[in-house]
């Protein structure tokens, strides 16, 4: 027969601090509040988040996306910098749903750790809220999971979920792209959130001083620069002209992502001389001995978003995007594809 325990255990004894979780919720409420927008019903803290789709849509289609930050988090742990990875988290999902013409409506985050450190978690979620502000979407909810022994001390993982809406008749799926269309490249802010396993390998082998000056900034700052969010400038462009295709340049780089939006009978030819590869990528290529082809299929190489428009609209598109704060280059052209040619080449 089982004997009653002589000890008195609590959840805290098992490694879970409910009070810390409650403190985090209270700490992030002001940041979440700044992201509120039309459609939000209720606030942070409920079991589910409610959102009413705007009546401006006649036939709304929901577009959803989910992603994480990848091994860029490992660099954040090493540098003890947690204030910008939340922006990365939002960017990876909202940029993805944007390319189908969707306006991001709301975002939810998932933060998991072994032991909850409230100041660190607050810094991360504050970054998430900042990303939502930049994207014009609401931080409508999320989940914080404290799971003892699941993660090394001082580490955590992040995932994010974005939902947007697009008018059914205005979905951008690449079917209108034609030979002769112009490929525009919008500058990235850095490596964004892709290729960091290779970045970290190069750092491990070369052991650079991450606090040293790198073209006017600390190398650590350049490496941790958050992913650029293109939502507002591109939604504005879509209101002024037909955008035939958009591509978020993530894992797979230019050569693997651009074909995702192209009809099978077309290809994109990109001119590597049309833009200057930023110093960070030049440094990575030099110190890692990375071949050109590998660079183009791992990193964005300075182009974080691709926009495809008709030739007659290209000049106006460039002007509009520059006025919206983007650094834009004409980086290529759409041509007819012959046989089984690769659908994107960088020459």
Short mmCIF file of C-alpha atoms in Angstrom, two decimals:
data_model
loop_
_atom_site.label_atom_id
_atom_site.label_comp_id
_atom_site.label_asym_id
_atom_site.label_seq_id
_atom_site.Cartn_x
_atom_site.Cartn_y
_atom_site.Cartn_z
CA UNK A 1 0.00 0.00 0.00
CA UNK A 2 1.34 3.43 -0.95
CA UNK A 3 2.36 5.60 1.96
CA UNK A 4 1.56 9.33 1.94
CA UNK A 5 4.50 11.54 1.02
CA UNK A 6 6.39 13.24 3.81
CA UNK A 7 7.33 16.13 1.53
CA UNK A 8 5.19 18.95 0.23
CA UNK A 9 5.89 19.76 -3.42
CA UNK A 10 4.78 22.69 -5.54
CA UNK A 11 4.98 23.42 -9.26
CA UNK A 12 7.88 25.75 -8.45
CA UNK A 13 9.73 22.81 -6.90
CA UNK A 14 9.34 21.02 -10.25
CA UNK A 15 10.90 23.98 -12.01
CA UNK A 16 7.83 25.91 -13.19
CA UNK A 17 7.24 29.40 -11.79
CA UNK A 18 3.60 30.38 -12.31
CA UNK A 19 4.21 33.78 -10.73
CA UNK A 20 6.95 34.50 -13.27
CA UNK A 21 4.53 33.64 -16.07
CA UNK A 22 1.93 36.00 -14.64
CA UNK A 23 4.57 38.72 -14.31
CA UNK A 24 5.52 38.29 -17.97
CA UNK A 25 1.92 38.67 -19.12
CA UNK A 26 1.61 41.91 -17.18
CA UNK A 27 4.96 43.16 -18.48
CA UNK A 28 4.08 42.67 -22.15
CA UNK A 29 0.52 44.07 -22.05
CA UNK A 30 1.62 47.68 -22.74
CA UNK A 31 3.63 46.60 -25.78
CA UNK A 32 0.80 44.48 -27.15
CA UNK A 33 -1.65 47.33 -26.60
CA UNK A 34 0.31 49.54 -28.99
CA UNK A 35 -0.28 47.03 -31.79
CA UNK A 36 -4.08 47.05 -31.54
CA UNK A 37 -5.97 47.76 -34.76
CA UNK A 38 -9.47 47.63 -36.17
CA UNK A 39 -10.89 44.13 -35.88
CA UNK A 40 -9.35 43.12 -32.55
CA UNK A 41 -12.00 41.91 -30.08
CA UNK A 42 -10.64 41.53 -26.55
CA UNK A 43 -7.10 41.67 -25.25
CA UNK A 44 -4.18 39.55 -24.14
CA UNK A 45 -4.93 36.85 -21.58
CA UNK A 46 -7.95 34.96 -22.89
CA UNK A 47 -8.01 31.33 -23.97
CA UNK A 48 -8.52 32.34 -27.60
CA UNK A 49 -8.07 35.57 -29.52
CA UNK A 50 -10.96 37.08 -31.46
CA UNK A 51 -10.62 39.11 -34.64
CA UNK A 52 -13.34 40.44 -36.94
CA UNK A 53 -12.42 40.78 -40.62
CA UNK A 54 -12.96 44.28 -41.98
CA UNK A 55 -16.08 44.96 -44.02
CA UNK A 56 -13.84 46.53 -46.68
CA UNK A 57 -13.31 43.02 -48.05
CA UNK A 58 -16.12 41.77 -50.31
CA UNK A 59 -14.69 38.25 -50.69
CA UNK A 60 -11.92 37.95 -48.11
CA UNK A 61 -9.49 35.06 -48.36
CA UNK A 62 -7.40 34.31 -45.29
CA UNK A 63 -3.67 33.79 -45.80
CA UNK A 64 -1.63 32.29 -42.97
CA UNK A 65 2.03 31.69 -42.31
CA UNK A 66 4.25 30.35 -39.55
CA UNK A 67 7.99 30.41 -38.99
CA UNK A 68 10.75 30.76 -36.43
CA UNK A 69 14.08 32.57 -36.18
CA UNK A 70 16.32 29.55 -36.67
CA UNK A 71 19.88 29.35 -35.41
CA UNK A 72 20.18 33.13 -35.33
CA UNK A 73 18.88 32.54 -31.80
CA UNK A 74 22.14 30.76 -30.91
CA UNK A 75 24.01 33.95 -31.76
CA UNK A 76 21.54 35.95 -29.67
CA UNK A 77 22.29 33.69 -26.70
CA UNK A 78 26.05 34.04 -27.15
CA UNK A 79 25.83 37.83 -27.43
CA UNK A 80 23.08 38.16 -24.79
CA UNK A 81 21.03 40.25 -27.23
CA UNK A 82 17.33 39.55 -27.11
CA UNK A 83 15.68 42.81 -28.15
CA UNK A 84 15.52 42.29 -31.93
CA UNK A 85 14.87 38.58 -32.52
CA UNK A 86 11.17 39.25 -31.97
CA UNK A 87 11.21 41.54 -35.01
CA UNK A 88 12.82 38.72 -36.99
CA UNK A 89 10.05 36.40 -35.86
CA UNK A 90 7.28 38.67 -37.10
CA UNK A 91 9.09 39.53 -40.31
CA UNK A 92 9.52 35.94 -41.43
CA UNK A 93 5.78 35.28 -41.32
CA UNK A 94 4.30 38.63 -42.42
CA UNK A 95 6.67 38.94 -45.39
CA UNK A 96 5.64 35.44 -46.45
CA UNK A 97 1.89 36.14 -46.49
CA UNK A 98 2.46 39.57 -48.02
CA UNK A 99 3.75 38.08 -51.26
CA UNK A 100 0.29 36.69 -52.03
CA UNK A 101 -1.17 40.16 -51.67
CA UNK A 102 -2.36 39.72 -48.10
CA UNK A 103 -2.56 42.47 -45.52
CA UNK A 104 -1.35 41.02 -42.19
CA UNK A 105 -4.14 41.26 -39.63
CA UNK A 106 -2.85 39.61 -36.49
CA UNK A 107 0.07 37.68 -35.05
CA UNK A 108 0.58 35.13 -32.27
CA UNK A 109 3.87 34.05 -30.74
CA UNK A 110 5.09 30.93 -28.95
CA UNK A 111 7.97 31.34 -26.49
CA UNK A 112 9.37 28.16 -24.93
CA UNK A 113 12.14 27.85 -22.37
CA UNK A 114 13.46 25.63 -19.61
CA UNK A 115 13.31 28.31 -16.92
CA UNK A 116 11.49 31.58 -17.50
CA UNK A 117 13.64 34.68 -17.13
CA UNK A 118 11.13 37.52 -17.12
CA UNK A 119 13.49 40.34 -18.25
CA UNK A 120 14.78 38.26 -21.18
CA UNK A 121 11.32 37.12 -22.22
CA UNK A 122 10.01 40.67 -21.92
CA UNK A 123 12.78 41.93 -24.23
CA UNK A 124 11.91 39.24 -26.78
CA UNK A 125 8.15 39.91 -26.72
CA UNK A 126 8.78 43.66 -26.84
CA UNK A 127 10.59 42.97 -30.11
CA UNK A 128 7.63 40.93 -31.33
CA UNK A 129 5.34 43.87 -30.59
CA UNK A 130 7.69 46.24 -32.43
CA UNK A 131 7.62 43.94 -35.44
CA UNK A 132 3.84 43.94 -35.37
CA UNK A 133 3.83 47.74 -35.30
CA UNK A 134 6.09 47.81 -38.36
CA UNK A 135 3.78 45.36 -40.14
CA UNK A 136 0.56 47.07 -39.06
CA UNK A 137 -0.83 43.91 -37.48
CA UNK A 138 -2.02 43.21 -33.97
CA UNK A 139 -0.20 41.07 -31.43
CA UNK A 140 -3.39 39.35 -30.44
CA UNK A 141 -2.16 36.49 -28.28
CA UNK A 142 0.49 33.86 -27.75
CA UNK A 143 1.83 31.18 -25.46
CA UNK A 144 4.68 31.05 -22.97
CA UNK A 145 5.80 27.54 -22.09
CA UNK A 146 8.20 26.88 -19.21
CA UNK A 147 9.44 23.30 -19.55
CA UNK A 148 12.23 22.29 -17.16
CA UNK A 149 14.99 20.13 -18.69
CA UNK A 150 13.72 20.66 -22.25
CA UNK A 151 16.16 23.50 -23.04
CA UNK A 152 19.71 24.34 -21.93
CA UNK A 153 20.02 27.04 -19.29
CA UNK A 154 19.63 30.52 -20.76
CA UNK A 155 18.16 29.31 -24.06
CA UNK A 156 14.67 29.48 -25.52
CA UNK A 157 12.87 28.87 -28.78
CA UNK A 158 10.47 31.04 -30.73
CA UNK A 159 7.73 30.40 -33.25
CA UNK A 160 5.24 32.80 -34.77
CA UNK A 161 1.96 32.67 -36.60
CA UNK A 162 0.55 35.41 -38.86
CA UNK A 163 -2.87 35.65 -40.45
CA UNK A 164 -3.80 38.14 -43.14
CA UNK A 165 -6.53 38.72 -45.65
CA UNK A 166 -6.69 39.50 -49.36
CA UNK A 167 -9.58 40.20 -51.70
CA UNK A 168 -10.17 37.01 -53.67
CA UNK A 169 -9.90 38.84 -56.98
CA UNK A 170 -6.56 40.40 -55.95
CA UNK A 171 -4.63 37.30 -54.90
CA UNK A 172 -1.09 37.44 -56.31
CA UNK A 173 -0.07 33.97 -57.49
CA UNK A 174 2.31 34.68 -60.38
CA UNK A 175 -0.06 33.52 -63.12
CA UNK A 176 -0.03 36.98 -64.76
CA UNK A 177 3.76 37.12 -65.07
CA UNK A 178 4.88 37.30 -68.71
CA UNK A 179 8.10 37.43 -70.70
CA UNK A 180 9.47 40.98 -70.71
CA UNK A 181 8.37 41.77 -67.16
CA UNK A 182 10.91 43.49 -64.94
CA UNK A 183 12.34 42.04 -61.73
CA UNK A 184 12.91 44.60 -58.98
CA UNK A 185 15.02 43.87 -55.92
CA UNK A 186 14.35 45.51 -52.56
CA UNK A 187 17.42 45.76 -50.36
CA UNK A 188 17.69 43.55 -47.30
CA UNK A 189 18.81 44.85 -43.92
CA UNK A 190 21.37 42.07 -43.58
CA UNK A 191 21.31 38.28 -43.47
CA UNK A 192 17.75 38.49 -42.09
CA UNK A 193 17.05 35.10 -40.45
CA UNK A 194 18.56 32.69 -42.94
CA UNK A 195 21.89 30.96 -43.35
CA UNK A 196 22.94 31.40 -39.73
CA UNK A 197 24.19 27.84 -39.38
CA UNK A 198 26.79 28.75 -42.01
CA UNK A 199 27.34 32.20 -40.46
CA UNK A 200 28.03 30.61 -37.08
CA UNK A 201 30.36 28.03 -38.67
CA UNK A 202 32.39 30.82 -40.28
CA UNK A 203 32.55 32.64 -36.93
CA UNK A 204 33.59 29.44 -35.17
CA UNK A 205 36.44 28.82 -37.62
CA UNK A 206 37.72 32.40 -37.98
CA UNK A 207 37.02 33.66 -34.43
CA UNK A 208 36.57 37.36 -35.34
CA UNK A 209 36.19 40.08 -32.71
CA UNK A 210 32.43 40.60 -32.87
CA UNK A 211 32.74 43.89 -31.00
CA UNK A 212 35.25 45.29 -33.51
CA UNK A 213 34.36 48.03 -35.99
CA UNK A 214 32.82 46.76 -39.21
CA UNK A 215 32.15 49.55 -41.70
CA UNK A 216 31.14 51.97 -38.97
CA UNK A 217 29.24 49.51 -36.78
CA UNK A 218 30.11 46.63 -34.50
CA UNK A 219 30.19 43.33 -36.38
CA UNK A 220 27.81 41.91 -33.77
CA UNK A 221 25.27 44.65 -34.56
CA UNK A 222 25.50 43.91 -38.28
CA UNK A 223 25.03 40.19 -37.69
CA UNK A 224 22.01 40.73 -35.41
CA UNK A 225 20.33 43.41 -37.54
CA UNK A 226 16.66 42.33 -37.67
CA UNK A 227 14.87 41.23 -40.81
CA UNK A 228 13.36 44.07 -42.80
CA UNK A 229 9.56 44.17 -42.89
CA UNK A 230 8.29 45.21 -46.33
CA UNK A 231 4.56 45.20 -45.59
CA UNK A 232 3.60 48.87 -45.61
CA UNK A 233 5.62 49.90 -48.67
CA UNK A 234 4.38 46.97 -50.77
CA UNK A 235 0.73 47.25 -49.70
CA UNK A 236 0.97 50.87 -50.80
CA UNK A 237 2.47 49.86 -54.15
CA UNK A 238 -0.31 47.34 -54.74
CA UNK A 239 -2.86 50.11 -54.34
CA UNK A 240 -1.29 52.10 -57.18
CA UNK A 241 -0.50 49.45 -59.81
CA UNK A 242 -0.67 45.79 -60.69
CA UNK A 243 2.03 43.74 -58.98
CA UNK A 244 2.36 40.44 -60.85
CA UNK A 245 4.55 38.57 -58.40
CA UNK A 246 6.50 38.94 -55.18
CA UNK A 247 9.10 36.71 -53.58
CA UNK A 248 10.37 36.78 -50.02
CA UNK A 249 14.04 35.77 -50.21
CA UNK A 250 14.49 33.35 -47.33
CA UNK A 251 16.22 29.96 -47.02
CA UNK A 252 17.27 28.90 -50.50
CA UNK A 253 18.33 32.43 -51.45
CA UNK A 254 17.58 34.01 -54.79
CA UNK A 255 17.90 30.96 -57.01
CA UNK A 256 15.58 28.70 -55.00
CA UNK A 257 12.89 31.21 -54.04
CA UNK A 258 12.18 33.15 -57.23
CA UNK A 259 11.02 30.02 -59.15
CA UNK A 260 8.28 29.53 -56.55
CA UNK A 261 6.26 32.33 -58.15
CA UNK A 262 7.09 31.71 -61.83
CA UNK A 263 4.88 29.82 -64.30
CA UNK A 264 6.71 26.74 -65.63
CA UNK A 265 7.31 28.26 -69.10
CA UNK A 266 9.19 31.30 -67.78
CA UNK A 267 12.55 32.01 -66.15
CA UNK A 268 14.15 34.94 -64.35
CA UNK A 269 17.62 36.11 -65.31
CA UNK A 270 19.20 38.23 -62.59
CA UNK A 271 22.18 40.51 -63.17
CA UNK A 272 24.62 40.31 -60.25
CA UNK A 273 26.09 43.67 -61.32
CA UNK A 274 22.72 45.40 -60.86
CA UNK A 275 23.26 45.70 -57.11
CA UNK A 276 26.24 45.75 -54.79
CA UNK A 277 26.52 42.81 -52.43
CA UNK A 278 26.70 44.38 -48.94
CA UNK A 279 29.95 44.17 -46.93
CA UNK A 280 28.55 41.50 -44.59
CA UNK A 281 28.07 39.03 -47.42
CA UNK A 282 31.43 39.89 -48.93
CA UNK A 283 33.00 39.19 -45.52
CA UNK A 284 31.15 35.88 -45.16
CA UNK A 285 32.14 34.78 -48.65
CA UNK A 286 35.79 35.73 -48.18
CA UNK A 287 36.27 34.23 -44.71
CA UNK A 288 34.18 31.15 -45.43
CA UNK A 289 35.54 30.52 -48.91
CA UNK A 290 31.93 30.25 -50.07
CA UNK A 291 31.40 29.82 -53.83
CA UNK A 292 29.18 32.28 -55.70
CA UNK A 293 26.55 29.63 -56.44
CA UNK A 294 26.42 28.64 -52.77
CA UNK A 295 26.07 32.27 -51.69
CA UNK A 296 23.08 32.72 -54.01
CA UNK A 297 21.30 29.64 -52.68
CA UNK A 298 21.96 30.24 -48.98
CA UNK A 299 21.85 33.99 -48.43
CA UNK A 300 19.74 36.86 -49.75
CA UNK A 301 23.01 38.58 -50.79
CA UNK A 302 21.46 42.00 -50.25
CA UNK A 303 18.03 41.44 -51.85
CA UNK A 304 15.36 40.64 -49.29
CA UNK A 305 12.28 40.92 -51.48
CA UNK A 306 11.69 40.59 -55.21
CA UNK A 307 8.83 42.36 -57.00
CA UNK A 308 7.79 41.59 -60.58
CA UNK A 309 5.93 44.22 -62.59
CA UNK A 310 5.17 44.96 -66.23
CA UNK A 311 7.95 46.79 -68.06
CA UNK A 312 5.77 49.88 -68.53
CA UNK A 313 5.23 50.12 -64.76
CA UNK A 314 8.82 49.56 -63.68
CA UNK A 315 9.92 53.20 -63.44
CA UNK A 316 6.81 54.20 -61.50
CA UNK A 317 7.24 51.23 -59.17
CA UNK A 318 10.84 52.17 -58.42
CA UNK A 319 9.85 55.78 -57.74
CA UNK A 320 6.98 54.74 -55.48
CA UNK A 321 9.05 52.28 -53.46
CA UNK A 322 11.93 54.71 -53.05
CA UNK A 323 9.48 57.31 -51.74
CA UNK A 324 8.26 54.67 -49.26
CA UNK A 325 11.79 54.27 -47.93
CA UNK A 326 12.96 51.21 -49.86
CA UNK A 327 16.31 50.87 -51.60
CA UNK A 328 15.31 49.43 -55.00
CA UNK A 329 17.26 48.12 -57.97
CA UNK A 330 16.26 46.70 -61.34
CA UNK A 331 17.88 43.31 -60.91
CA UNK A 332 16.58 41.25 -63.81
CA UNK A 333 14.07 40.33 -66.45
CA UNK A 334 11.56 37.57 -67.12
CA UNK A 335 12.25 35.50 -70.25
CA UNK A 336 10.79 32.45 -71.98
CA UNK A 337 12.17 29.21 -70.61
CA UNK A 338 13.65 26.65 -72.97
CA UNK A 339 13.35 22.97 -72.07
CA UNK A 340 14.34 22.16 -68.50
CA UNK A 341 16.44 25.28 -67.90
CA UNK A 342 16.66 26.33 -64.26
CA UNK A 343 14.00 28.96 -63.64
CA UNK A 344 16.38 31.44 -62.05
CA UNK A 345 19.97 32.25 -62.89
CA UNK A 346 22.32 34.92 -61.56
CA UNK A 347 24.77 36.08 -64.23
#
